[in-house]
Amino acid sequence: MATQADLGKKALEKQNYDEAIKKYTNALEQSPTSPDYLIQRSTAYTRSQKHGEALADAEKAVVYAQKRAKKELIVESQFRRGLCLHQLERYGDAKFVLEIVKRLNPEHKSSGMWLGKAQMALQKLAEDDERRRVSVTETPDIAAGTEKTAPAASAVSSNSTSAQSSASAPAAPQQTPADKIRHDWYQNSEKVFITLMAKGVPQEKTTVDITERALNISFPLLAGSSYDLTLDPLFAPVKPDECITRVLPTKLEVILAKGTPGQKWKALESDEPATESISSDANGYSKTDDGSTKRAVFTSGQASSKGPAYPTSSKHGPKDWDAITTSKDDEDEVEGGDEANAFFKKLFKNATPETQRAMMKSYTESNGTALSTNWDEVSKGKVETTPPDGMEARKW
């Protein structure tokens, strides 16, 4: 019979992160000091965008791995810890921890990339930015917190659930003062990404209202007042029902779905007042008759729309990769076509976003002579053209 850890591993492989967290939590009830179980649950938390919980598990994994003197587990738990600190925008701490990983294992496959990201992020920060601060040590200090609250061995079965929950709960960051809160944004062909740099935003008391041409963010401050950000009118219409909001420990993110994919926004707000929308336009969305606000609060779903066209050297023009992922049944693709092509279509369709990026980048940059699914390898630089044996590449 499969153990809870085995079930957690399978759920993690299938990208069912909530189920993986549940199964590894069950496994930790029986082995609360297992570094491996903590590392795996930390991974599931990270992929669920729960970076605070992921960091708590990674720090405990480091302590228990050091007690067991298992170098491999120490390295991996320190790496998970460094990655979590980077995701929480604690770049000084992340650099410190990732340098430990490189010292312990210079050949670690992912630490170099994340260390480089942390160093680049630090270069962009002002000298007095608190994200530069190094506040951690090589051995996390969990003795005063989670380790002391762990249940005794005899009481694991009755109190393990509540103890595990409190052990993994991260400390709430100190709230950013109103005059220090700032926001930034960037875009792609389909979406506009807005990041509000504010720590300690109370998720339960935060309101994000999104209409076709306006965005309002509001939440209470510890000082007794409230913070309010209003963008009205937005530069162009958006699709409120497809927008996403996330409240994280160190920031608030809003992802706006563009009403017109491919349109480039020159700013977040328009200099001209918004005009009244018709009941339904070419994009298939409309405002309510009474003008009421459509609200998108803490939505985790992803919008599906036509993707961007990627650069290509093909004589037939850019390939529509999204059309591949939404194609008909595999039998229809093979019938009357090329079986190898159908295989690669199926591979791309079922791949993770990271694998899809690797495939697109390697195929485009190599002029169709290479196809890689390893993003860690492909992301390091340009993929060179590698013609078959006996042939040579020519510049036309």
PDB file of N, CA, C and O in Angstrom, residues 156-205:
ATOM      1  N   VAL A 156       1.212  12.874  19.188  1.00  0.00           N
ATOM      2  CA  VAL A 156       1.189  13.191  17.767  1.00  0.00           C
ATOM      3  C   VAL A 156      -0.163  12.891  17.146  1.00  0.00           C
ATOM      4  O   VAL A 156      -0.716  13.682  16.400  1.00  0.00           O
ATOM      5  N   SER A 157      -0.741  11.738  17.448  1.00  0.00           N
ATOM      6  CA  SER A 157      -1.967  11.330  16.772  1.00  0.00           C
ATOM      7  C   SER A 157      -3.135  12.241  17.061  1.00  0.00           C
ATOM      8  O   SER A 157      -3.986  12.467  16.208  1.00  0.00           O
ATOM      9  N   SER A 158      -3.209  12.822  18.273  1.00  0.00           N
ATOM     10  CA  SER A 158      -4.374  13.623  18.630  1.00  0.00           C
ATOM     11  C   SER A 158      -4.206  15.093  18.313  1.00  0.00           C
ATOM     12  O   SER A 158      -5.186  15.787  18.044  1.00  0.00           O
ATOM     13  N   ASN A 159      -2.975  15.584  18.343  1.00  0.00           N
ATOM     14  CA  ASN A 159      -2.783  17.023  18.183  1.00  0.00           C
ATOM     15  C   ASN A 159      -1.962  17.400  16.956  1.00  0.00           C
ATOM     16  O   ASN A 159      -1.597  18.543  16.781  1.00  0.00           O
ATOM     17  N   SER A 160      -1.645  16.435  16.069  1.00  0.00           N
ATOM     18  CA  SER A 160      -0.709  16.693  14.984  1.00  0.00           C
ATOM     19  C   SER A 160      -1.221  17.707  13.992  1.00  0.00           C
ATOM     20  O   SER A 160      -0.462  18.513  13.482  1.00  0.00           O
ATOM     21  N   THR A 161      -2.505  17.693  13.695  1.00  0.00           N
ATOM     22  CA  THR A 161      -3.024  18.603  12.675  1.00  0.00           C
ATOM     23  C   THR A 161      -2.870  20.052  13.080  1.00  0.00           C
ATOM     24  O   THR A 161      -2.358  20.878  12.337  1.00  0.00           O
ATOM     25  N   SER A 162      -3.300  20.376  14.316  1.00  0.00           N
ATOM     26  CA  SER A 162      -3.208  21.763  14.755  1.00  0.00           C
ATOM     27  C   SER A 162      -1.758  22.179  14.970  1.00  0.00           C
ATOM     28  O   SER A 162      -1.381  23.309  14.681  1.00  0.00           O
ATOM     29  N   ALA A 163      -0.918  21.264  15.459  1.00  0.00           N
ATOM     30  CA  ALA A 163       0.485  21.596  15.683  1.00  0.00           C
ATOM     31  C   ALA A 163       1.194  21.844  14.367  1.00  0.00           C
ATOM     32  O   ALA A 163       1.990  22.759  14.242  1.00  0.00           O
ATOM     33  N   GLN A 164       0.888  20.994  13.353  1.00  0.00           N
ATOM     34  CA  GLN A 164       1.538  21.168  12.061  1.00  0.00           C
ATOM     35  C   GLN A 164       1.136  22.480  11.419  1.00  0.00           C
ATOM     36  O   GLN A 164       1.927  23.154  10.786  1.00  0.00           O
ATOM     37  N   SER A 165      -0.131  22.849  11.601  1.00  0.00           N
ATOM     38  CA  SER A 165      -0.614  24.100  11.021  1.00  0.00           C
ATOM     39  C   SER A 165       0.095  25.296  11.627  1.00  0.00           C
ATOM     40  O   SER A 165       0.526  26.209  10.923  1.00  0.00           O
ATOM     41  N   SER A 166       0.243  25.280  12.971  1.00  0.00           N
ATOM     42  CA  SER A 166       0.904  26.402  13.620  1.00  0.00           C
ATOM     43  C   SER A 166       2.393  26.413  13.319  1.00  0.00           C
ATOM     44  O   SER A 166       3.016  27.471  13.258  1.00  0.00           O
ATOM     45  N   ALA A 167       2.977  25.230  13.099  1.00  0.00           N
ATOM     46  CA  ALA A 167       4.410  25.171  12.824  1.00  0.00           C
ATOM     47  C   ALA A 167       4.743  25.761  11.482  1.00  0.00           C
ATOM     48  O   ALA A 167       5.817  26.314  11.278  1.00  0.00           O
ATOM     49  N   SER A 168       3.815  25.629  10.510  1.00  0.00           N
ATOM     50  CA  SER A 168       4.115  26.097   9.160  1.00  0.00           C
ATOM     51  C   SER A 168       3.631  27.511   8.904  1.00  0.00           C
ATOM     52  O   SER A 168       3.877  28.064   7.857  1.00  0.00           O
ATOM     53  N   ALA A 169       2.918  28.108   9.829  1.00  0.00           N
ATOM     54  CA  ALA A 169       2.392  29.452   9.610  1.00  0.00           C
ATOM     55  C   ALA A 169       3.500  30.483   9.722  1.00  0.00           C
ATOM     56  O   ALA A 169       4.220  30.531  10.709  1.00  0.00           O
ATOM     57  N   PRO A 170       3.705  31.311   8.686  1.00  0.00           N
ATOM     58  CA  PRO A 170       4.785  32.298   8.726  1.00  0.00           C
ATOM     59  C   PRO A 170       4.416  33.495   9.580  1.00  0.00           C
ATOM     60  O   PRO A 170       3.247  33.825   9.763  1.00  0.00           O
ATOM     61  N   ALA A 171       5.441  34.149  10.119  1.00  0.00           N
ATOM     62  CA  ALA A 171       5.191  35.360  10.886  1.00  0.00           C
ATOM     63  C   ALA A 171       4.748  36.472   9.942  1.00  0.00           C
ATOM     64  O   ALA A 171       5.302  36.642   8.862  1.00  0.00           O
ATOM     65  N   ALA A 172       3.725  37.206  10.331  1.00  0.00           N
ATOM     66  CA  ALA A 172       3.213  38.281   9.481  1.00  0.00           C
ATOM     67  C   ALA A 172       4.241  39.405   9.402  1.00  0.00           C
ATOM     68  O   ALA A 172       4.767  39.843  10.420  1.00  0.00           O
ATOM     69  N   PRO A 173       4.587  39.854   8.183  1.00  0.00           N
ATOM     70  CA  PRO A 173       5.569  40.933   8.062  1.00  0.00           C
ATOM     71  C   PRO A 173       4.999  42.248   8.561  1.00  0.00           C
ATOM     72  O   PRO A 173       3.794  42.465   8.555  1.00  0.00           O
ATOM     73  N   GLN A 174       5.892  43.124   9.005  1.00  0.00           N
ATOM     74  CA  GLN A 174       5.468  44.432   9.468  1.00  0.00           C
ATOM     75  C   GLN A 174       4.891  45.218   8.296  1.00  0.00           C
ATOM     76  O   GLN A 174       5.440  45.223   7.203  1.00  0.00           O
ATOM     77  N   GLN A 175       3.774  45.897   8.537  1.00  0.00           N
ATOM     78  CA  GLN A 175       3.095  46.590   7.448  1.00  0.00           C
ATOM     79  C   GLN A 175       3.890  47.798   6.971  1.00  0.00           C
ATOM     80  O   GLN A 175       4.443  48.560   7.764  1.00  0.00           O
ATOM     81  N   THR A 176       3.940  47.969   5.661  1.00  0.00           N
ATOM     82  CA  THR A 176       4.633  49.104   5.061  1.00  0.00           C
ATOM     83  C   THR A 176       3.836  50.387   5.304  1.00  0.00           C
ATOM     84  O   THR A 176       2.630  50.421   5.066  1.00  0.00           O
ATOM     85  N   PRO A 177       4.477  51.469   5.776  1.00  0.00           N
ATOM     86  CA  PRO A 177       3.769  52.743   5.964  1.00  0.00           C
ATOM     87  C   PRO A 177       3.210  53.245   4.639  1.00  0.00           C
ATOM     88  O   PRO A 177       3.761  52.979   3.569  1.00  0.00           O
ATOM     89  N   ALA A 178       2.134  54.016   4.708  1.00  0.00           N
ATOM     90  CA  ALA A 178       1.455  54.494   3.503  1.00  0.00           C
ATOM     91  C   ALA A 178       2.382  55.292   2.601  1.00  0.00           C
ATOM     92  O   ALA A 178       2.320  55.166   1.361  1.00  0.00           O
ATOM     93  N   ASP A 179       3.260  56.115   3.182  1.00  0.00           N
ATOM     94  CA  ASP A 179       4.123  56.954   2.348  1.00  0.00           C
ATOM     95  C   ASP A 179       5.256  56.177   1.700  1.00  0.00           C
ATOM     96  O   ASP A 179       5.987  56.711   0.849  1.00  0.00           O
ATOM     97  N   LYS A 180       5.420  54.900   2.071  1.00  0.00           N
ATOM     98  CA  LYS A 180       6.459  54.062   1.482  1.00  0.00           C
ATOM     99  C   LYS A 180       5.904  53.111   0.429  1.00  0.00           C
ATOM    100  O   LYS A 180       6.664  52.457  -0.293  1.00  0.00           O
ATOM    101  N   ILE A 181       4.593  53.016   0.340  1.00  0.00           N
ATOM    102  CA  ILE A 181       3.979  52.101  -0.619  1.00  0.00           C
ATOM    103  C   ILE A 181       4.116  52.665  -2.028  1.00  0.00           C
ATOM    104  O   ILE A 181       3.848  53.833  -2.269  1.00  0.00           O
ATOM    105  N   ARG A 182       4.557  51.828  -2.940  1.00  0.00           N
ATOM    106  CA  ARG A 182       4.661  52.239  -4.332  1.00  0.00           C
ATOM    107  C   ARG A 182       4.142  51.118  -5.232  1.00  0.00           C
ATOM    108  O   ARG A 182       3.987  49.978  -4.782  1.00  0.00           O
ATOM    109  N   HIS A 183       3.871  51.447  -6.474  1.00  0.00           N
ATOM    110  CA  HIS A 183       3.409  50.424  -7.401  1.00  0.00           C
ATOM    111  C   HIS A 183       4.175  50.492  -8.709  1.00  0.00           C
ATOM    112  O   HIS A 183       4.690  51.542  -9.097  1.00  0.00           O
ATOM    113  N   ASP A 184       4.262  49.352  -9.365  1.00  0.00           N
ATOM    114  CA  ASP A 184       4.965  49.242 -10.636  1.00  0.00           C
ATOM    115  C   ASP A 184       4.114  48.377 -11.563  1.00  0.00           C
ATOM    116  O   ASP A 184       3.180  47.692 -11.117  1.00  0.00           O
ATOM    117  N   TRP A 185       4.425  48.392 -12.858  1.00  0.00           N
ATOM    118  CA  TRP A 185       3.637  47.600 -13.795  1.00  0.00           C
ATOM    119  C   TRP A 185       4.447  47.241 -15.037  1.00  0.00           C
ATOM    120  O   TRP A 185       5.446  47.891 -15.349  1.00  0.00           O
ATOM    121  N   TYR A 186       4.026  46.169 -15.688  1.00  0.00           N
ATOM    122  CA  TYR A 186       4.560  45.806 -16.992  1.00  0.00           C
ATOM    123  C   TYR A 186       3.447  45.062 -17.734  1.00  0.00           C
ATOM    124  O   TYR A 186       2.372  44.802 -17.175  1.00  0.00           O
ATOM    125  N   GLN A 187       3.666  44.710 -18.982  1.00  0.00           N
ATOM    126  CA  GLN A 187       2.602  44.114 -19.790  1.00  0.00           C
ATOM    127  C   GLN A 187       3.169  43.126 -20.795  1.00  0.00           C
ATOM    128  O   GLN A 187       4.355  43.137 -21.118  1.00  0.00           O
ATOM    129  N   ASN A 188       2.287  42.239 -21.265  1.00  0.00           N
ATOM    130  CA  ASN A 188       2.573  41.465 -22.461  1.00  0.00           C
ATOM    131  C   ASN A 188       1.410  41.662 -23.425  1.00  0.00           C
ATOM    132  O   ASN A 188       0.617  42.598 -23.240  1.00  0.00           O
ATOM    133  N   SER A 189       1.264  40.849 -24.428  1.00  0.00           N
ATOM    134  CA  SER A 189       0.235  41.097 -25.436  1.00  0.00           C
ATOM    135  C   SER A 189      -1.180  40.888 -24.905  1.00  0.00           C
ATOM    136  O   SER A 189      -2.131  41.427 -25.461  1.00  0.00           O
ATOM    137  N   GLU A 190      -1.321  40.127 -23.808  1.00  0.00           N
ATOM    138  CA  GLU A 190      -2.652  39.779 -23.313  1.00  0.00           C
ATOM    139  C   GLU A 190      -3.005  40.417 -21.982  1.00  0.00           C
ATOM    140  O   GLU A 190      -4.184  40.625 -21.689  1.00  0.00           O
ATOM    141  N   LYS A 191      -2.007  40.715 -21.166  1.00  0.00           N
ATOM    142  CA  LYS A 191      -2.293  41.122 -19.793  1.00  0.00           C
ATOM    143  C   LYS A 191      -1.435  42.316 -19.365  1.00  0.00           C
ATOM    144  O   LYS A 191      -0.392  42.593 -19.934  1.00  0.00           O
ATOM    145  N   VAL A 192      -1.922  42.983 -18.318  1.00  0.00           N
ATOM    146  CA  VAL A 192      -1.177  44.056 -17.661  1.00  0.00           C
ATOM    147  C   VAL A 192      -0.959  43.617 -16.216  1.00  0.00           C
ATOM    148  O   VAL A 192      -1.913  43.273 -15.509  1.00  0.00           O
ATOM    149  N   PHE A 193       0.287  43.623 -15.760  1.00  0.00           N
ATOM    150  CA  PHE A 193       0.642  43.143 -14.434  1.00  0.00           C
ATOM    151  C   PHE A 193       0.979  44.342 -13.548  1.00  0.00           C
ATOM    152  O   PHE A 193       1.925  45.079 -13.829  1.00  0.00           O
ATOM    153  N   ILE A 194       0.217  44.509 -12.482  1.00  0.00           N
ATOM    154  CA  ILE A 194       0.422  45.622 -11.556  1.00  0.00           C
ATOM    155  C   ILE A 194       0.848  45.057 -10.200  1.00  0.00           C
ATOM    156  O   ILE A 194       0.193  44.163  -9.660  1.00  0.00           O
ATOM    157  N   THR A 195       1.956  45.573  -9.666  1.00  0.00           N
ATOM    158  CA  THR A 195       2.466  45.111  -8.374  1.00  0.00           C
ATOM    159  C   THR A 195       2.481  46.273  -7.394  1.00  0.00           C
ATOM    160  O   THR A 195       3.092  47.310  -7.669  1.00  0.00           O
ATOM    161  N   LEU A 196       1.802  46.091  -6.281  1.00  0.00           N
ATOM    162  CA  LEU A 196       1.787  47.085  -5.214  1.00  0.00           C
ATOM    163  C   LEU A 196       2.778  46.626  -4.150  1.00  0.00           C
ATOM    164  O   LEU A 196       2.573  45.595  -3.500  1.00  0.00           O
ATOM    165  N   MET A 197       3.876  47.360  -4.001  1.00  0.00           N
ATOM    166  CA  MET A 197       4.917  46.991  -3.039  1.00  0.00           C
ATOM    167  C   MET A 197       4.480  47.398  -1.636  1.00  0.00           C
ATOM    168  O   MET A 197       4.763  48.499  -1.169  1.00  0.00           O
ATOM    169  N   ALA A 198       3.775  46.505  -0.971  1.00  0.00           N
ATOM    170  CA  ALA A 198       3.264  46.796   0.371  1.00  0.00           C
ATOM    171  C   ALA A 198       3.264  45.516   1.191  1.00  0.00           C
ATOM    172  O   ALA A 198       2.642  44.531   0.807  1.00  0.00           O
ATOM    173  N   LYS A 199       3.972  45.533   2.297  1.00  0.00           N
ATOM    174  CA  LYS A 199       4.002  44.380   3.186  1.00  0.00           C
ATOM    175  C   LYS A 199       2.822  44.428   4.148  1.00  0.00           C
ATOM    176  O   LYS A 199       2.318  45.491   4.491  1.00  0.00           O
ATOM    177  N   GLY A 200       2.423  43.238   4.610  1.00  0.00           N
ATOM    178  CA  GLY A 200       1.412  43.155   5.649  1.00  0.00           C
ATOM    179  C   GLY A 200       0.029  43.607   5.229  1.00  0.00           C
ATOM    180  O   GLY A 200      -0.745  44.080   6.058  1.00  0.00           O
ATOM    181  N   VAL A 201      -0.323  43.465   3.963  1.00  0.00           N
ATOM    182  CA  VAL A 201      -1.675  43.821   3.518  1.00  0.00           C
ATOM    183  C   VAL A 201      -2.656  42.781   4.068  1.00  0.00           C
ATOM    184  O   VAL A 201      -2.482  41.587   3.828  1.00  0.00           O
ATOM    185  N   PRO A 202      -3.685  43.204   4.818  1.00  0.00           N
ATOM    186  CA  PRO A 202      -4.626  42.233   5.394  1.00  0.00           C
ATOM    187  C   PRO A 202      -5.544  41.653   4.316  1.00  0.00           C
ATOM    188  O   PRO A 202      -6.410  42.349   3.786  1.00  0.00           O
ATOM    189  N   GLN A 203      -5.345  40.411   3.985  1.00  0.00           N
ATOM    190  CA  GLN A 203      -6.082  39.796   2.875  1.00  0.00           C
ATOM    191  C   GLN A 203      -7.593  39.822   3.097  1.00  0.00           C
ATOM    192  O   GLN A 203      -8.360  40.099   2.182  1.00  0.00           O
ATOM    193  N   GLU A 204      -8.022  39.557   4.353  1.00  0.00           N
ATOM    194  CA  GLU A 204      -9.462  39.476   4.622  1.00  0.00           C
ATOM    195  C   GLU A 204     -10.150  40.832   4.515  1.00  0.00           C
ATOM    196  O   GLU A 204     -11.362  40.906   4.286  1.00  0.00           O
ATOM    197  N   LYS A 205      -9.390  41.921   4.682  1.00  0.00           N
ATOM    198  CA  LYS A 205     -10.001  43.249   4.700  1.00  0.00           C
ATOM    199  C   LYS A 205      -9.641  44.071   3.456  1.00  0.00           C
ATOM    200  O   LYS A 205      -9.905  45.262   3.409  1.00  0.00           O
TER     201      LYS A 205
END
